[in-house]
Each structure stands twice: as structure tokens, then as C-alpha cells.
Amino acid sequence: MTEFKEYIEILRETSGTRFEAWRVLIDTREKLYPVHWKWDEGKFENREFAVQSMKRRYPALEIRLSRS
């Protein structure tokens, strides 16, 4: 049986100027490809604004920051 957990993931755009926020559904038992599904939640000018917006929109979800 699969066990899913939902997170907010914030990462830098490939161009490196803005940040993207994704709501991701992760299978906690899967090691190779754990991300099951993701939803684009928008693009933001800086990381702090992205975190504040996602905390306001989804207060119960854990936020994971990508270091890339």
C-alpha cells in the first residue's frame, strides 16, 4: 500500500531570476521516483514572498526549499 504525503516545494527557476512554488504529492515508501504528482502554484520574485504566500494559502503543509 502506498503512503502519500503532500508538501510545498520552492525552487529557483532555471533562468535563475525568480522562484517557483509547487504542491507535490510524494510516495514516502518509494525511493527512486518519490514524486507522484505536482501542481504549479505560481512564480514569485523572491524566496521569502513565495514562502509567505504558500504559508497563507496552505498553512498545514510543510514547505521544502530546494538549494539548487
PDB file of C-alpha atoms in Angstrom:
ATOM      1  CA  MET A   1       0.000   0.000   0.000  1.00  0.00           C
ATOM      2  CA  THR A   2       1.346   3.406  -0.930  1.00  0.00           C
ATOM      3  CA  GLU A   3       1.502   6.196   1.581  1.00  0.00           C
ATOM      4  CA  PHE A   4       1.387   9.751   0.214  1.00  0.00           C
ATOM      5  CA  LYS A   5       2.412  12.980   1.886  1.00  0.00           C
ATOM      6  CA  GLU A   6       1.793  16.454   0.484  1.00  0.00           C
ATOM      7  CA  TYR A   7       4.436  19.218   0.570  1.00  0.00           C
ATOM      8  CA  ILE A   8       5.081  22.643  -0.869  1.00  0.00           C
ATOM      9  CA  GLU A   9       8.401  22.739  -2.728  1.00  0.00           C
ATOM     10  CA  ILE A  10      10.026  26.071  -3.570  1.00  0.00           C
ATOM     11  CA  LEU A  11      12.860  26.188  -6.074  1.00  0.00           C
ATOM     12  CA  ARG A  12      14.704  28.661  -8.278  1.00  0.00           C
ATOM     13  CA  GLU A  13      13.635  28.929 -11.919  1.00  0.00           C
ATOM     14  CA  THR A  14      16.040  27.559 -14.497  1.00  0.00           C
ATOM     15  CA  SER A  15      16.807  31.115 -15.638  1.00  0.00           C
ATOM     16  CA  GLY A  16      17.812  31.857 -12.035  1.00  0.00           C
ATOM     17  CA  THR A  17      15.864  35.093 -11.555  1.00  0.00           C
ATOM     18  CA  ARG A  18      12.603  34.035  -9.883  1.00  0.00           C
ATOM     19  CA  PHE A  19      11.256  31.255  -7.671  1.00  0.00           C
ATOM     20  CA  GLU A  20       8.609  28.633  -8.423  1.00  0.00           C
ATOM     21  CA  ALA A  21       6.272  27.032  -5.906  1.00  0.00           C
ATOM     22  CA  TRP A  22       4.957  23.505  -6.465  1.00  0.00           C
ATOM     23  CA  ARG A  23       2.495  21.497  -4.414  1.00  0.00           C
ATOM     24  CA  VAL A  24       3.838  17.938  -4.616  1.00  0.00           C
ATOM     25  CA  LEU A  25       2.381  14.576  -3.646  1.00  0.00           C
ATOM     26  CA  ILE A  26       5.181  12.224  -2.555  1.00  0.00           C
ATOM     27  CA  ASP A  27       5.062   8.477  -2.041  1.00  0.00           C
ATOM     28  CA  THR A  28       7.013   8.075   1.207  1.00  0.00           C
ATOM     29  CA  ARG A  29       7.869   4.421   0.518  1.00  0.00           C
ATOM     30  CA  GLU A  30       9.267   4.982  -2.989  1.00  0.00           C
ATOM     31  CA  LYS A  31      12.996   5.736  -3.121  1.00  0.00           C
ATOM     32  CA  LEU A  32      13.767   6.024  -6.850  1.00  0.00           C
ATOM     33  CA  TYR A  33      10.905   8.266  -8.072  1.00  0.00           C
ATOM     34  CA  PRO A  34       9.096   9.514  -4.966  1.00  0.00           C
ATOM     35  CA  VAL A  35       7.172  12.404  -6.578  1.00  0.00           C
ATOM     36  CA  HIS A  36       3.793  11.111  -7.616  1.00  0.00           C
ATOM     37  CA  TRP A  37       2.096  14.306  -8.779  1.00  0.00           C
ATOM     38  CA  LYS A  38       2.721  18.047  -8.670  1.00  0.00           C
ATOM     39  CA  TRP A  39       0.722  21.215  -9.171  1.00  0.00           C
ATOM     40  CA  ASP A  40       2.213  24.547 -10.227  1.00  0.00           C
ATOM     41  CA  GLU A  41       1.318  27.150  -7.610  1.00  0.00           C
ATOM     42  CA  GLY A  42       2.993  30.125  -9.304  1.00  0.00           C
ATOM     43  CA  LYS A  43       6.168  32.127  -9.758  1.00  0.00           C
ATOM     44  CA  PHE A  44       7.479  34.689  -7.283  1.00  0.00           C
ATOM     45  CA  GLU A  45      10.088  37.468  -7.306  1.00  0.00           C
ATOM     46  CA  ASN A  46      11.925  36.194  -4.219  1.00  0.00           C
ATOM     47  CA  ARG A  47      12.007  33.187  -1.907  1.00  0.00           C
ATOM     48  CA  GLU A  48      10.586  34.999   1.141  1.00  0.00           C
ATOM     49  CA  PHE A  49       7.479  36.105  -0.773  1.00  0.00           C
ATOM     50  CA  ALA A  50       6.980  32.563  -2.087  1.00  0.00           C
ATOM     51  CA  VAL A  51       7.202  31.105   1.434  1.00  0.00           C
ATOM     52  CA  GLN A  52       4.799  33.697   2.873  1.00  0.00           C
ATOM     53  CA  SER A  53       2.284  33.157   0.068  1.00  0.00           C
ATOM     54  CA  MET A  54       2.348  29.370   0.403  1.00  0.00           C
ATOM     55  CA  LYS A  55       2.038  29.528   4.218  1.00  0.00           C
ATOM     56  CA  ARG A  56      -1.005  31.728   3.801  1.00  0.00           C
ATOM     57  CA  ARG A  57      -2.552  29.521   1.094  1.00  0.00           C
ATOM     58  CA  TYR A  58      -1.663  26.114   2.627  1.00  0.00           C
ATOM     59  CA  PRO A  59      -0.984  26.593   6.370  1.00  0.00           C
ATOM     60  CA  ALA A  60      -0.986  22.861   7.189  1.00  0.00           C
ATOM     61  CA  LEU A  61       1.598  21.786   4.578  1.00  0.00           C
ATOM     62  CA  GLU A  62       5.326  21.519   5.195  1.00  0.00           C
ATOM     63  CA  ILE A  63       7.500  23.729   2.970  1.00  0.00           C
ATOM     64  CA  ARG A  64      10.671  22.252   1.463  1.00  0.00           C
ATOM     65  CA  LEU A  65      13.240  24.650  -0.002  1.00  0.00           C
ATOM     66  CA  SER A  66      15.374  23.436  -2.871  1.00  0.00           C
ATOM     67  CA  ARG A  67      19.019  24.535  -2.658  1.00  0.00           C
ATOM     68  CA  SER A  68      19.622  24.410  -6.403  1.00  0.00           C
TER      69      SER A  68
END
